[in-house]
mmCIF file of C-alpha atoms in Angstrom:
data_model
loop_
_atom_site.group_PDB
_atom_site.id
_atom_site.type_symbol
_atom_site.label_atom_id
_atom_site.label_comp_id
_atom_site.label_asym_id
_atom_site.label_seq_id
_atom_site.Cartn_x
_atom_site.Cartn_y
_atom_site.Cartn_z
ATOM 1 C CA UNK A 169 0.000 0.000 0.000
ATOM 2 C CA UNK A 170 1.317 3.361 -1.378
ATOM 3 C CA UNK A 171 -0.761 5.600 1.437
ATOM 4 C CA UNK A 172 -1.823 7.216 -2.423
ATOM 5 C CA UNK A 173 -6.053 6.743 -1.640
ATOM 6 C CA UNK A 174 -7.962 7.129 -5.141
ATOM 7 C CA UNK A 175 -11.762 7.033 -5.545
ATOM 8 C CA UNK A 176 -13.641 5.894 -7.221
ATOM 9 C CA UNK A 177 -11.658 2.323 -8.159
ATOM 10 C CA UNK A 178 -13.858 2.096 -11.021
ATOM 11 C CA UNK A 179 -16.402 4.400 -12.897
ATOM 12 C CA UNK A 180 -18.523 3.716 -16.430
ATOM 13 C CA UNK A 181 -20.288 6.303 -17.886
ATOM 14 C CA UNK A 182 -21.386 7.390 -20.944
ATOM 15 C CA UNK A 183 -20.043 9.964 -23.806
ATOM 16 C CA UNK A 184 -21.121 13.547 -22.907
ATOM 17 C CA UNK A 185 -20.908 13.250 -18.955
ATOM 18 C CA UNK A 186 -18.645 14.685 -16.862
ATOM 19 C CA UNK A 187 -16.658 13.104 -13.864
ATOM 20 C CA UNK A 188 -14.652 14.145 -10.571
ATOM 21 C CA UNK A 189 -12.018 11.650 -9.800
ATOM 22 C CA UNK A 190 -10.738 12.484 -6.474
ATOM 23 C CA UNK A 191 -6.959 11.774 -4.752
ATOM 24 C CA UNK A 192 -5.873 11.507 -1.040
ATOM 25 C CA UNK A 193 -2.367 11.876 -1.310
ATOM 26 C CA UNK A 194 0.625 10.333 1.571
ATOM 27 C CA UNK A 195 0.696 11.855 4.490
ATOM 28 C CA UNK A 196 2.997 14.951 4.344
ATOM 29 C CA UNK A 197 2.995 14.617 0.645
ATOM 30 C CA UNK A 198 2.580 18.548 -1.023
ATOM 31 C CA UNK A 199 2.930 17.244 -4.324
ATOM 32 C CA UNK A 200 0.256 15.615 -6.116
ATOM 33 C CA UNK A 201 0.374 14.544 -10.003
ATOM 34 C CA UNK A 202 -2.087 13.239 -12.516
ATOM 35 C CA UNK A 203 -1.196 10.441 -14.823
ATOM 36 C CA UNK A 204 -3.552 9.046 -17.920
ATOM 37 C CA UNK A 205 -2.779 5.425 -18.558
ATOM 38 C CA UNK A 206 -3.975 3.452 -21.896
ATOM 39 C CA UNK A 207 -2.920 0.873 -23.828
ATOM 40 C CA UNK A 208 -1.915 2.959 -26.917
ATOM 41 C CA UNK A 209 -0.140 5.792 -25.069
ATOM 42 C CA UNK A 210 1.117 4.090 -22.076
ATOM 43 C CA UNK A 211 1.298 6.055 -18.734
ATOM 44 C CA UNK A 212 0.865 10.130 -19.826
ATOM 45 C CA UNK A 213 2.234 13.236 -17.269
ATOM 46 C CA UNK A 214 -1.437 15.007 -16.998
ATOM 47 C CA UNK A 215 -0.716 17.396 -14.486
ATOM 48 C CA UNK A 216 1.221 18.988 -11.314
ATOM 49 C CA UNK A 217 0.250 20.457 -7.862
ATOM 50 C CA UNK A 218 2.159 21.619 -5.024
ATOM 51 C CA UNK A 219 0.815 22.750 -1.996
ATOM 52 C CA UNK A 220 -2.423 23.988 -3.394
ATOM 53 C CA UNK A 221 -0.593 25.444 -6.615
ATOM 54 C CA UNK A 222 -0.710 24.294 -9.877
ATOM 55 C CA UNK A 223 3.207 23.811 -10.846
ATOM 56 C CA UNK A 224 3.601 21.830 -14.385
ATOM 57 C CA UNK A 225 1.062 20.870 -16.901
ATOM 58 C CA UNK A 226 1.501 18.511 -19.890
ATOM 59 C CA UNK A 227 -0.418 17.462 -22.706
ATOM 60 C CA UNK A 228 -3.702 17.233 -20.491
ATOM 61 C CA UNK A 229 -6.686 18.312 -22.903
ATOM 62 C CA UNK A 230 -8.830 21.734 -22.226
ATOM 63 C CA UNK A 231 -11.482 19.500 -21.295
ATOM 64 C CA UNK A 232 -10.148 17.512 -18.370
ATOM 65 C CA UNK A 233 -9.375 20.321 -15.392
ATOM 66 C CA UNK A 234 -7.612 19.801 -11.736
ATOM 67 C CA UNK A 235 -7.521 21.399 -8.445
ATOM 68 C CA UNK A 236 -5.644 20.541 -4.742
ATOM 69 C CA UNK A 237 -7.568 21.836 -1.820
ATOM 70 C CA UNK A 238 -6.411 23.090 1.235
ATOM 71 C CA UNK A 239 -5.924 20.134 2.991
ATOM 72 C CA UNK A 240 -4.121 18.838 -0.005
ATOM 73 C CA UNK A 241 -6.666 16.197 -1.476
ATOM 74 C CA UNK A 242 -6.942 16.722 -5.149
ATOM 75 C CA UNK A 243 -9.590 16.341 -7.960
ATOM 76 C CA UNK A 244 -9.419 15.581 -11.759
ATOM 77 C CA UNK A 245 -12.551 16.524 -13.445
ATOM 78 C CA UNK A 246 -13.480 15.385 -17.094
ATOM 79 C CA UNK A 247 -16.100 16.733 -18.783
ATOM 80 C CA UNK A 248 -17.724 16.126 -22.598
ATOM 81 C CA UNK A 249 -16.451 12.613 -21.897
ATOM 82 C CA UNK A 250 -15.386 10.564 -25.416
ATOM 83 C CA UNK A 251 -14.635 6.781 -25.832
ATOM 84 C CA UNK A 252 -11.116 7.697 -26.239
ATOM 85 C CA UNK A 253 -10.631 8.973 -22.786
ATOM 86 C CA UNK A 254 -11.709 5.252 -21.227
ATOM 87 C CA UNK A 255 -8.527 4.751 -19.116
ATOM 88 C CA UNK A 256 -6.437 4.413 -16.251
ATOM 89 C CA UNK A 257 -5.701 7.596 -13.980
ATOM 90 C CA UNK A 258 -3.364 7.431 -11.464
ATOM 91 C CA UNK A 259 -2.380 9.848 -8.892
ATOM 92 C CA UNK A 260 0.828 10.028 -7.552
ATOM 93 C CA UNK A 261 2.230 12.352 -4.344
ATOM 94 C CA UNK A 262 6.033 13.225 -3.117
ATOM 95 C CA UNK A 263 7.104 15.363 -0.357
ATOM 96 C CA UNK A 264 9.137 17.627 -2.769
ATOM 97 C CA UNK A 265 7.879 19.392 -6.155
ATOM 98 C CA UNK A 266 10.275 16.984 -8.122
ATOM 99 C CA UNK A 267 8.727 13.750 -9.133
ATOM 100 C CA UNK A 268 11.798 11.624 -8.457
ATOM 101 C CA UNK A 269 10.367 9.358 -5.431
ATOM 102 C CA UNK A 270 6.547 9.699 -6.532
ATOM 103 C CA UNK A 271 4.109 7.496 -5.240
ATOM 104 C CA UNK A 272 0.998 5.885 -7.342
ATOM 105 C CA UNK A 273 -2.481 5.228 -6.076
ATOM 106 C CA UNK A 274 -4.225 1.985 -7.161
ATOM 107 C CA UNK A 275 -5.743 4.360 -10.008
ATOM 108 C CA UNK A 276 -9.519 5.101 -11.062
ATOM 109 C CA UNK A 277 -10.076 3.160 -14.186
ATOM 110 C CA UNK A 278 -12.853 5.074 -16.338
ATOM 111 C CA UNK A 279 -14.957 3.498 -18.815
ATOM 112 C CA UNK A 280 -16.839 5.659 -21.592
ATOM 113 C CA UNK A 281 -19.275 4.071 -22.950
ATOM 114 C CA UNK B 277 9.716 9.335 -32.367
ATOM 115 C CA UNK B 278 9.166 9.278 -28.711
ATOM 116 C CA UNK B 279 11.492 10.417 -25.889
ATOM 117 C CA UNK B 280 11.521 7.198 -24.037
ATOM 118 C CA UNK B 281 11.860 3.819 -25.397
ATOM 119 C CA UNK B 282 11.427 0.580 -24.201
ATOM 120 C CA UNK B 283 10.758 -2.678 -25.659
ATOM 121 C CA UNK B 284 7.068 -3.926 -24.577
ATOM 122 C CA UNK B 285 8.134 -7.651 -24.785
ATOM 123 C CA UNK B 286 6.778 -9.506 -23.492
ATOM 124 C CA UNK B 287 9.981 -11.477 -22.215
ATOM 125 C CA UNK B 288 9.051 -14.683 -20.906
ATOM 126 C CA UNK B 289 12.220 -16.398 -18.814
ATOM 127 C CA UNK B 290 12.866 -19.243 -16.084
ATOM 128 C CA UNK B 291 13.180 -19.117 -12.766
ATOM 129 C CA UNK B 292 16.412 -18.393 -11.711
ATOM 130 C CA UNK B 293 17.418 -16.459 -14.885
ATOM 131 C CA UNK B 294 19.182 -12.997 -15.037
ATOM 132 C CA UNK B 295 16.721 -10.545 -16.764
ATOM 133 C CA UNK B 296 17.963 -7.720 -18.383
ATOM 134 C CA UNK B 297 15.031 -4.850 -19.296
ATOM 135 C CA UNK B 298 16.298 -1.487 -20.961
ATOM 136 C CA UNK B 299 15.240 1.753 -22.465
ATOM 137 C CA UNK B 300 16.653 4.676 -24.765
ATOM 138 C CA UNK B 301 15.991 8.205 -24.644
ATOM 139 C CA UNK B 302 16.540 11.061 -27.168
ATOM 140 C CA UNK B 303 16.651 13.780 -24.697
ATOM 141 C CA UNK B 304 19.734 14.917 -22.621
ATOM 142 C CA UNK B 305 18.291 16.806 -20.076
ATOM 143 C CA UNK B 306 17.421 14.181 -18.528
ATOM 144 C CA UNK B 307 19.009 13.646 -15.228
ATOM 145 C CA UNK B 308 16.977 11.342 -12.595
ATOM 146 C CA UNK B 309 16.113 7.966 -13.842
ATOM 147 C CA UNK B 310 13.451 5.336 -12.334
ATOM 148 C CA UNK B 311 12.246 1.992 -12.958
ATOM 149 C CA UNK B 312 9.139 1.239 -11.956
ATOM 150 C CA UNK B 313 7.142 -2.371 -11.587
ATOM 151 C CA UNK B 314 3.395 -2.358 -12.334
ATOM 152 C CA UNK B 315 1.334 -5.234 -11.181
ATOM 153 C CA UNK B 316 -1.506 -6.295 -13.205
ATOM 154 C CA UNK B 317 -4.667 -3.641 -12.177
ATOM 155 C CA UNK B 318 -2.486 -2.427 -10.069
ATOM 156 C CA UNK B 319 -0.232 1.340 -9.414
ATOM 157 C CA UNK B 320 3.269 1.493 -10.219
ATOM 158 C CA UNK B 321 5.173 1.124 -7.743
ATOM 159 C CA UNK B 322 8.902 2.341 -7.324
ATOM 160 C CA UNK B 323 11.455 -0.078 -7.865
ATOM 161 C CA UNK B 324 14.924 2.378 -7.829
ATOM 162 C CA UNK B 325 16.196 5.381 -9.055
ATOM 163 C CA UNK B 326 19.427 6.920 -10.237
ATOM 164 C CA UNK B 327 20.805 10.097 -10.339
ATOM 165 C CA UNK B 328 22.952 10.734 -13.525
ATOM 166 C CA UNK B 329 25.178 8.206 -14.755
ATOM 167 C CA UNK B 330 26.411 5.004 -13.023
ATOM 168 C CA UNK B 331 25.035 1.920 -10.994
ATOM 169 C CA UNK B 332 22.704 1.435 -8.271
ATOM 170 C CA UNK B 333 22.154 -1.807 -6.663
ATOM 171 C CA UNK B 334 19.419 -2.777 -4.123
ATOM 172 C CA UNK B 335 19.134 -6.268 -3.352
ATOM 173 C CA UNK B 336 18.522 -8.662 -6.776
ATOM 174 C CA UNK B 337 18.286 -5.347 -8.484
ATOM 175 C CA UNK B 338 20.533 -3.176 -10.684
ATOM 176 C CA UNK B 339 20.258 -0.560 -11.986
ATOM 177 C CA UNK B 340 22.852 0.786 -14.684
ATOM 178 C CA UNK B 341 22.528 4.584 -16.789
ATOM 179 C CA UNK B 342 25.017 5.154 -19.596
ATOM 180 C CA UNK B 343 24.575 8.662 -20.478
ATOM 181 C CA UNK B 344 26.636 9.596 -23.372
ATOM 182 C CA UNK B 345 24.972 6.683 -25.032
ATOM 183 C CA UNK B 346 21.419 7.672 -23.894
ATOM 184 C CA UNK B 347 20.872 4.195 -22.801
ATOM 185 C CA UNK B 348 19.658 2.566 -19.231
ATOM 186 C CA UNK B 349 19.270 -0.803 -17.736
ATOM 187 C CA UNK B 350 17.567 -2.688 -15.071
ATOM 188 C CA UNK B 351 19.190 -6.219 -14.092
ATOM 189 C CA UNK B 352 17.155 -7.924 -11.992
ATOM 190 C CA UNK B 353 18.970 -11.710 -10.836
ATOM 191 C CA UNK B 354 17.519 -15.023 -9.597
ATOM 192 C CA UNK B 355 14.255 -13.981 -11.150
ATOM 193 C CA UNK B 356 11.084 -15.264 -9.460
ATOM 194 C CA UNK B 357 7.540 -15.416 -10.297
ATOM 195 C CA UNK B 358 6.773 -12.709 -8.360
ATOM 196 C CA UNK B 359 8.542 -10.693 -10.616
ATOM 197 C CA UNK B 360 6.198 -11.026 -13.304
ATOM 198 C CA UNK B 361 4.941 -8.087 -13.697
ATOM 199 C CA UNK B 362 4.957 -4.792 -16.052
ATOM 200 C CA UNK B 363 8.577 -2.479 -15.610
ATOM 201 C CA UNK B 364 8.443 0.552 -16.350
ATOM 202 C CA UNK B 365 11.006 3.196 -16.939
ATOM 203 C CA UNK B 366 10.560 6.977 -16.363
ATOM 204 C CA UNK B 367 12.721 9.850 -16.425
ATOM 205 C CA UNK B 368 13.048 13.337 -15.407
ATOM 206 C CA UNK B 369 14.896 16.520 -15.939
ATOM 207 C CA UNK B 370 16.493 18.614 -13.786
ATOM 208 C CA UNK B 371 15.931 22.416 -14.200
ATOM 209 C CA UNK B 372 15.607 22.970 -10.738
ATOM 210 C CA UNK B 373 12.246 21.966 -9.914
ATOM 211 C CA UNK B 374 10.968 24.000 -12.628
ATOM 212 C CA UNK B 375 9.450 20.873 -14.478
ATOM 213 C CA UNK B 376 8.544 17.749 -12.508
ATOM 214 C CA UNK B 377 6.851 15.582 -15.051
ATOM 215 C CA UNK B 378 8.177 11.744 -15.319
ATOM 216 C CA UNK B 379 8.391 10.884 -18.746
ATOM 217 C CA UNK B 380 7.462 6.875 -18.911
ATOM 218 C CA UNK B 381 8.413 4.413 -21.353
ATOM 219 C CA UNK B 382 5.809 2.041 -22.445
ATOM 220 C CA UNK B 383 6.975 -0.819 -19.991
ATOM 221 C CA UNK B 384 8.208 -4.226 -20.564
ATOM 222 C CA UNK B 385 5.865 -7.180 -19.850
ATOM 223 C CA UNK B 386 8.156 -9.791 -18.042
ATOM 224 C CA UNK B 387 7.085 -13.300 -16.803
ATOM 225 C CA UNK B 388 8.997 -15.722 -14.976
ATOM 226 C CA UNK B 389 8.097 -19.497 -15.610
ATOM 227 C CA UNK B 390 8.601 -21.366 -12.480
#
């Protein structure tokens, strides 16, 4: 167990919709990240926050949007969902902003249907 | 072509074997570099990491960077079944914490045959 909590484990719904996946990062952990995983693209760098601030953002599409909240949980949403975006997304946390010793949660594994 | 490369296998081996997993990268800013294992349904998890060039060992694992050929290895000895499993490598540049994004290969699918 990484002490990375994601929920929900697993989530179907249908094109159009719009989803929060939500990420309860280690214990004393400022930095959180967002990772898309499919079987095409492999594991893809979504997005960055430390300590409440968003810090690096890659190729994460104007649709999907994240926040971390005070007490440092954070929350991918995804909105105008499309079969393409059925995937893995894990959330990772470190203690510093670098991503060297990052830690992955079990992941939320979305289904568009 | 891609920054990261990796082999997706899968590489099926015996017990006992040496297993040797690798990836190539174009870009030479990168300075940390990580393997990760990935269960089935699972997160990765962090196997090692390495800090420019050299060797790293931890246990039945190795882990080697070349840099001037762009080139890293994971050595992992008496395999076991438990090692069957998804690797992963993943890299990261160093510009002071400006940019903290690991860069993954595609992962090698390894299973050890008891």
């Amino acid at each position: 167990d990484s002490g990375v909590t994601q929920t929900p484990k697993h989530l179907i719904t249908a094109t159009g919709q719009r989803v929060t996946l939500r990420c309860s990062p280690r214990s004393g952990d400022l930095s959180v990240y967002w990772y898309q995983q499919s079987l095409d693209q492999g594991l893809q760098f979504l997005i960055q926050y430390y300590n409440g601030e968003e810090r690096a953002k890659g190729n994460i599409l104007e649709r999907f949007s994240a926040q971390q909240f005070p007490d440092l949980h954070s929350e991918l949403n995804l909105s105008s969902l499309e079969l393409g975006d059925s995937a893995l997304y894990f959330c990772a946390s470190s203690v510093e902003v670098g991503g060297t010793e990052a830690f992955f949660g079990q992941g939320t594994r979305l289904t568009v249907v | 072509q891609k920054e990261v490369e990796q082999d997706p296998g899968p590489l099926s081996v015996p017990e006992g074997a040496i297993v040797s997993l690798n990836c190539t990268y174009s870009n030479s800013a990168f300075q940390y570099f990580m393997w990760y294992r990935q269960y089935s349904r699972k997160g990765p998890e962090l196997l090692m990491y390495t800090y420019s060039s050299g060797n790293k060992e931890d246990g039945r694992f190795t882990a080697q960077v070349d840099k001037s050929s762009k080139y890293i290895s994971l050595f992992i000895r008496d395999s076991q079944p438990s090692d069957s499993a998804t690797y992963l490598c993943a890299m990261e540049d160093d510009y002071g914490g400006a940019t903290n994004k690991l860069i993954f290969g595609t992962g090698t699918l390894l299973a050890v045959q008891p």
